[in-house]
Coordinates of C-alpha atoms in Angstrom, one line a residue:
M21 CA 6.3 15.7 12.7
S22 CA 5.9 17.9 9.7
D23 CA 6.1 21.5 8.7
G24 CA 4.9 23.4 5.7
L25 CA 5.9 26.5 3.8
V26 CA 3.9 28.3 1.1
S27 CA 5.9 29.9 -1.8
G28 CA 3.7 31.6 -4.4
E29 CA 1.2 29.0 -5.5
N30 CA 3.2 26.0 -4.3
T31 CA 3.4 24.4 -0.9
T32 CA 6.4 22.7 0.5
L33 CA 5.9 20.1 3.3
R34 CA 8.6 18.4 5.3
L35 CA 7.8 15.0 6.9
S36 CA 10.3 13.7 9.5
T37 CA 11.9 10.4 8.5
E38 CA 13.7 9.9 11.8
G39 CA 14.0 6.3 12.7
A40 CA 12.9 5.1 9.2
D41 CA 14.9 2.8 6.9
L42 CA 15.6 5.2 4.1
L43 CA 16.4 2.5 1.6
S44 CA 13.1 0.8 2.2
L45 CA 11.3 4.2 2.1
A46 CA 12.8 5.3 -1.2
G47 CA 12.8 1.8 -2.9
A48 CA 15.1 0.4 -5.4
G49 CA 16.3 3.2 -7.6
D50 CA 14.0 5.6 -5.8
S51 CA 11.1 3.7 -7.3
N52 CA 8.7 4.4 -4.4
L53 CA 9.3 8.1 -4.6
A54 CA 8.8 8.0 -8.4
E55 CA 5.5 6.1 -7.8
L56 CA 4.4 8.8 -5.4
Q57 CA 5.2 11.5 -7.9
K58 CA 3.3 9.6 -10.6
L59 CA 0.2 9.3 -8.5
F60 CA 0.2 13.0 -7.5
P61 CA 1.6 16.0 -9.5
V62 CA 4.2 16.9 -6.8
R63 CA 8.0 16.8 -6.4
V64 CA 9.3 14.4 -3.8
T65 CA 12.8 14.4 -2.4
L66 CA 14.7 12.9 0.5
R67 CA 16.8 15.5 2.3
G68 CA 18.6 14.4 5.4
D69 CA 16.1 13.3 8.0
A70 CA 13.1 14.6 6.1
L71 CA 10.9 13.7 3.1
V72 CA 10.1 17.0 1.2
I73 CA 7.0 17.3 -0.9
T74 CA 6.4 20.3 -3.1
G75 CA 3.4 21.2 -5.3
A76 CA -0.1 22.5 -5.2
H77 CA -1.5 22.6 -1.7
D78 CA -4.3 20.0 -2.2
Q79 CA -2.0 17.6 -4.0
V80 CA 0.7 18.0 -1.3
E81 CA -1.8 17.1 1.4
R82 CA -2.9 14.0 -0.5
A83 CA 0.6 12.9 -1.2
A84 CA 1.6 13.5 2.4
A85 CA -1.1 11.1 3.7
V86 CA 0.4 8.4 1.6
A87 CA 4.0 9.4 2.4
A88 CA 3.2 9.2 6.2
R89 CA 2.1 5.6 5.8
M90 CA 5.3 4.9 3.8
I91 CA 7.4 6.4 6.6
D92 CA 5.5 4.4 9.2
Q93 CA 6.2 1.2 7.3
A94 CA 9.9 2.1 6.9
R95 CA 10.2 2.7 10.7
Q96 CA 8.9 -0.8 11.3
R97 CA 11.6 -2.1 8.9
Q98 CA 8.9 -3.4 6.5
A99 CA 9.7 -3.8 2.8
I100 CA 7.9 -1.3 0.6
D101 CA 7.5 -1.4 -3.2
P102 CA 5.6 0.7 -5.7
D103 CA 2.5 -1.5 -5.4
D104 CA 2.3 -0.7 -1.7
V105 CA 2.5 3.0 -2.5
L106 CA -0.4 2.6 -5.0
R107 CA -2.4 0.6 -2.5
F108 CA -1.9 3.3 0.2
S109 CA -3.2 5.9 -2.2
I110 CA -6.4 3.8 -2.9
E111 CA -7.1 3.1 0.7
G112 CA -7.0 6.6 1.9
P113 CA -6.3 7.7 5.5
V114 CA -5.6 4.7 7.8
R115 CA -7.9 4.2 10.8
E116 CA -6.1 4.2 14.2
G117 CA -4.9 0.8 15.1
A118 CA -6.1 -0.7 11.8
T119 CA -2.6 -2.0 10.8
S120 CA -1.0 -2.1 14.2
G121 CA -1.3 -5.9 14.8
R122 CA 1.4 -8.4 14.0
F123 CA 2.2 -12.1 14.4
V124 CA 5.7 -12.8 15.6
V125 CA 6.5 -16.4 14.5
P126 CA 9.7 -17.9 15.9
G127 CA 11.9 -19.0 13.0
A128 CA 9.9 -17.1 10.5
R129 CA 11.7 -15.2 7.8
K130 CA 9.9 -12.0 8.7
V131 CA 7.5 -10.5 11.2
I132 CA 4.0 -10.9 9.8
Q133 CA 2.3 -7.5 9.8
P134 CA -0.8 -6.3 7.9
K135 CA -0.1 -4.5 4.6
T136 CA -3.6 -3.0 4.4
Q137 CA -6.3 -1.8 6.8
G138 CA -8.5 -4.7 5.8
Q139 CA -5.7 -7.2 6.7
G140 CA -5.2 -5.5 10.1
E141 CA -8.9 -5.8 10.9
Y142 CA -8.9 -9.4 9.8
M143 CA -5.9 -10.2 12.1
Q144 CA -7.6 -8.5 15.0
K145 CA -10.8 -10.5 14.5
M146 CA -8.8 -13.7 14.6
L147 CA -7.5 -12.6 18.0
D148 CA -11.0 -11.6 19.3
N149 CA -13.2 -14.5 18.0
E150 CA -13.3 -18.3 18.2
I151 CA -14.5 -18.5 14.6
V152 CA -13.6 -16.1 11.9
I153 CA -14.9 -16.2 8.3
G154 CA -12.8 -14.3 5.8
I155 CA -14.4 -13.6 2.4
G156 CA -12.9 -11.9 -0.5
P157 CA -11.0 -12.1 -3.8
A158 CA -7.7 -13.9 -4.6
G159 CA -4.5 -12.2 -3.4
T160 CA -5.8 -10.6 -0.3
G161 CA -3.9 -12.8 2.2
K162 CA -6.9 -14.6 3.6
T163 CA -5.1 -18.0 3.8
Y164 CA -1.6 -16.8 4.4
L165 CA -2.6 -14.7 7.4
A166 CA -4.8 -17.4 8.8
V167 CA -1.9 -19.9 8.7
A168 CA 0.4 -17.2 10.3
A169 CA -2.2 -16.8 13.1
A170 CA -2.2 -20.6 13.6
V171 CA 1.6 -20.9 13.7
D172 CA 1.7 -18.0 16.1
A173 CA -0.9 -19.7 18.4
L174 CA 1.1 -23.0 18.3
A175 CA 4.4 -21.2 19.1
R176 CA 2.7 -19.5 22.1
K177 CA 1.3 -22.8 23.2
R178 CA -2.3 -21.5 23.0
V179 CA -3.1 -24.6 21.0
K180 CA -1.5 -28.0 20.7
R181 CA -1.9 -28.6 17.0
I182 CA -2.9 -27.1 13.6
V183 CA -5.4 -28.7 11.2
L184 CA -5.6 -27.3 7.7
A185 CA -8.3 -28.5 5.4
R186 CA -9.5 -27.9 1.9
P187 CA -12.4 -29.4 -0.2
A188 CA -10.9 -31.5 -3.0
V189 CA -13.3 -30.2 -5.6
E190 CA -12.5 -30.4 -9.3
A191 CA -12.2 -27.0 -11.0
G192 CA -12.9 -28.1 -14.6
E193 CA -10.4 -30.9 -14.3
S194 CA -10.7 -34.6 -13.3
L195 CA -9.0 -36.1 -10.3
G196 CA -9.3 -39.5 -11.9
F197 CA -6.7 -38.6 -14.6
L198 CA -4.0 -37.5 -12.2
P199 CA -1.3 -40.2 -11.6
G200 CA -0.7 -41.9 -8.2
D201 CA -2.7 -43.0 -5.3
M202 CA -5.5 -40.9 -3.6
Q203 CA -3.0 -38.9 -1.5
A204 CA -1.0 -38.0 -4.7
K205 CA -4.3 -37.0 -6.3
V206 CA -5.4 -34.6 -3.6
D207 CA -2.0 -33.2 -2.8
P208 CA -2.2 -30.6 -5.6
Y209 CA -5.4 -29.2 -3.9
L210 CA -3.5 -28.8 -0.6
R211 CA -0.3 -27.4 -2.1
P212 CA -1.1 -23.7 -1.2
L213 CA -1.4 -24.7 2.5
Y214 CA 2.1 -26.3 2.3
D215 CA 3.4 -23.2 0.6
A216 CA 2.2 -20.9 3.4
L217 CA 3.7 -23.2 6.0
D218 CA 7.0 -23.3 4.1
D219 CA 7.2 -19.5 4.1
L220 CA 6.4 -19.3 7.9
M221 CA 8.5 -22.1 9.3
P222 CA 11.9 -23.6 8.7
P223 CA 11.6 -26.6 6.4
E224 CA 12.9 -29.1 8.9
R225 CA 10.4 -27.9 11.5
V226 CA 7.5 -28.3 9.0
I227 CA 8.6 -31.8 8.2
R228 CA 8.9 -32.7 11.9
A229 CA 5.5 -31.2 12.7
L230 CA 3.8 -33.1 9.9
E231 CA 5.5 -36.4 10.9
T232 CA 4.3 -36.0 14.5
R233 CA 0.9 -34.7 13.4
V234 CA 1.3 -31.5 15.3
I235 CA 0.4 -30.1 11.9
E236 CA -2.1 -31.9 9.7
I237 CA -3.1 -31.0 6.2
A238 CA -6.0 -33.0 4.8
P239 CA -9.0 -32.9 2.4
L240 CA -12.2 -31.7 4.2
A241 CA -13.8 -35.1 3.8
Y242 CA -11.2 -36.5 6.2
M243 CA -12.7 -34.4 9.0
R244 CA -15.9 -36.4 9.4
G245 CA -16.4 -38.1 12.7
R246 CA -13.5 -36.3 14.5
T247 CA -13.4 -33.9 17.5
L248 CA -10.7 -31.3 17.2
A249 CA -9.8 -30.1 20.7
D250 CA -6.9 -27.7 21.5
A251 CA -6.5 -27.0 17.8
F252 CA -6.3 -24.1 15.4
V253 CA -8.4 -25.3 12.4
I254 CA -8.4 -23.6 9.0
L255 CA -10.9 -24.4 6.2
D256 CA -9.5 -22.9 3.0
E257 CA -11.4 -22.5 -0.3
A258 CA -14.6 -22.8 1.7
Q259 CA -16.8 -21.7 -1.2
N260 CA -16.3 -25.3 -2.5
A261 CA -17.7 -26.9 0.6
T262 CA -21.3 -28.0 0.4
N263 CA -23.9 -27.1 3.1
A264 CA -23.5 -30.6 4.7
Q265 CA -19.7 -30.4 4.6
M266 CA -19.7 -27.0 6.2
K267 CA -22.0 -28.1 9.0
M268 CA -19.8 -31.1 9.5
F269 CA -16.7 -29.0 9.7
L270 CA -18.1 -26.4 12.2
T271 CA -19.4 -29.2 14.5
R272 CA -15.9 -30.8 14.7
L273 CA -14.6 -28.0 17.0
G274 CA -13.8 -29.1 20.6
L275 CA -12.6 -27.4 23.7
N276 CA -10.0 -24.6 23.3
S277 CA -10.2 -24.7 19.5
R278 CA -10.4 -21.8 17.1
A279 CA -11.4 -21.9 13.4
V280 CA -10.8 -19.7 10.4
I281 CA -12.8 -20.2 7.3
T282 CA -11.7 -18.5 4.1
G283 CA -13.3 -18.3 0.7
D284 CA -14.0 -16.4 -2.5
K285 CA -17.7 -16.3 -3.4
T286 CA -16.8 -15.6 -7.1
Q287 CA -14.9 -18.9 -7.5
V288 CA -17.4 -21.6 -6.7
D289 CA -16.6 -24.8 -8.5
L290 CA -19.5 -26.9 -7.1
P291 CA -22.0 -28.5 -9.5
K292 CA -24.9 -26.2 -10.2
R293 CA -27.3 -28.1 -8.0
E294 CA -25.1 -27.7 -4.9
E295 CA -25.3 -24.6 -2.8
S296 CA -22.0 -23.4 -1.4
G297 CA -21.8 -23.9 2.4
L298 CA -20.0 -20.5 2.6
L299 CA -23.0 -18.7 1.2
Q300 CA -25.3 -20.5 3.7
I301 CA -23.2 -19.6 6.8
E302 CA -23.1 -16.0 5.5
R303 CA -26.9 -16.0 5.9
I304 CA -27.3 -17.9 9.2
L305 CA -24.3 -17.2 11.4
P306 CA -24.0 -13.4 11.6
G307 CA -24.9 -12.1 15.1
I308 CA -23.7 -15.1 17.0
A309 CA -21.2 -14.1 19.7
G310 CA -17.7 -15.4 19.1
I311 CA -18.1 -15.6 15.3
G312 CA -16.6 -12.8 13.2
F313 CA -17.1 -12.0 9.5
H314 CA -14.5 -10.1 7.6
Y315 CA -14.9 -8.9 4.0
F316 CA -11.9 -8.1 1.8
T317 CA -12.0 -6.0 -1.3
E318 CA -9.7 -5.5 -4.3
V319 CA -8.0 -2.7 -2.2
D320 CA -6.6 -5.5 0.0
I321 CA -5.0 -7.4 -2.9
V322 CA -1.2 -7.6 -2.2
R323 CA -0.1 -9.6 -5.2
H324 CA 0.9 -7.9 -8.5
R325 CA -1.1 -4.8 -9.2
L326 CA -2.5 -6.4 -12.3
V327 CA -4.3 -8.9 -10.1
R328 CA -6.2 -6.1 -8.6
D329 CA -7.2 -4.8 -12.1
I330 CA -8.1 -8.3 -13.2
V331 CA -10.4 -8.8 -10.2
K332 CA -12.1 -5.5 -10.9
A333 CA -12.6 -6.3 -14.6
Y334 CA -14.3 -9.6 -13.8
A335 CA -16.5 -7.9 -11.1
A336 CA -17.5 -5.3 -13.7
D337 CA -18.5 -8.0 -16.2
V338 CA -22.0 -9.0 -15.2
R339 CA -22.0 -12.0 -17.6
V340 CA -19.3 -13.8 -15.5

């Protein structure tokens, strides 16, 4: 609910904050309100159960669209910071239902909900399709949300196990110079998958699941010759899978299995003579029922705001 008053050349708009967490809405030291005022030349104040925006009519309307998303997030008890406010302003009006999905993971430190429209659409595609390919820049939540979907499916007994795989491809560094046995050498490549699990499940549950092989984390090469039934399978960093490896991975799926493939086409570390399997499936798989493609953009980046600017700078440099 909102109401507006016009006084001279200024407009004052009141947005109801009933049911919202006001501390989350305002941010530490009112930082979220300050960010809203920095983005739009308006004055923003919290008064009782309303957020009051005053300024030129067109600027008030633009600020109100962002403020409405902030209030909605605060009603869902989601944390909000100035980066979120900036992202809301870039995205524009939210499409109905675009950020309504969520994964409720027992034992998780928080309910996993989309922070952007793109993330919401990605989460919905993971519910609607047997295979989902998520493509986009770093920091968009491709891997984290895929692991959250897998943990959610396991908790709801929709699958019996989770298999997480990554190509062990050298990115300008040599595996041979790393200390330890082969497992010790490939573990650094798999670390981001462990990190996502650690954030979504209590440590003791992660350890137990790994020991009982309810959750398996392995290099992509270890998938050859297997059939993965009743499993939620994730292939991360898929831009570094060759065409043959990608075909091998996709043909591992058994009955009642789902797969999510994530990758960033701008960070291919394969030798020049090898084509990325991610690029091949992007050409040949669209249009097949049960397979969904989702493309993230820099707007979906939920890390530090500088990551968004860095990604844009690299994209603008045609020499890279």
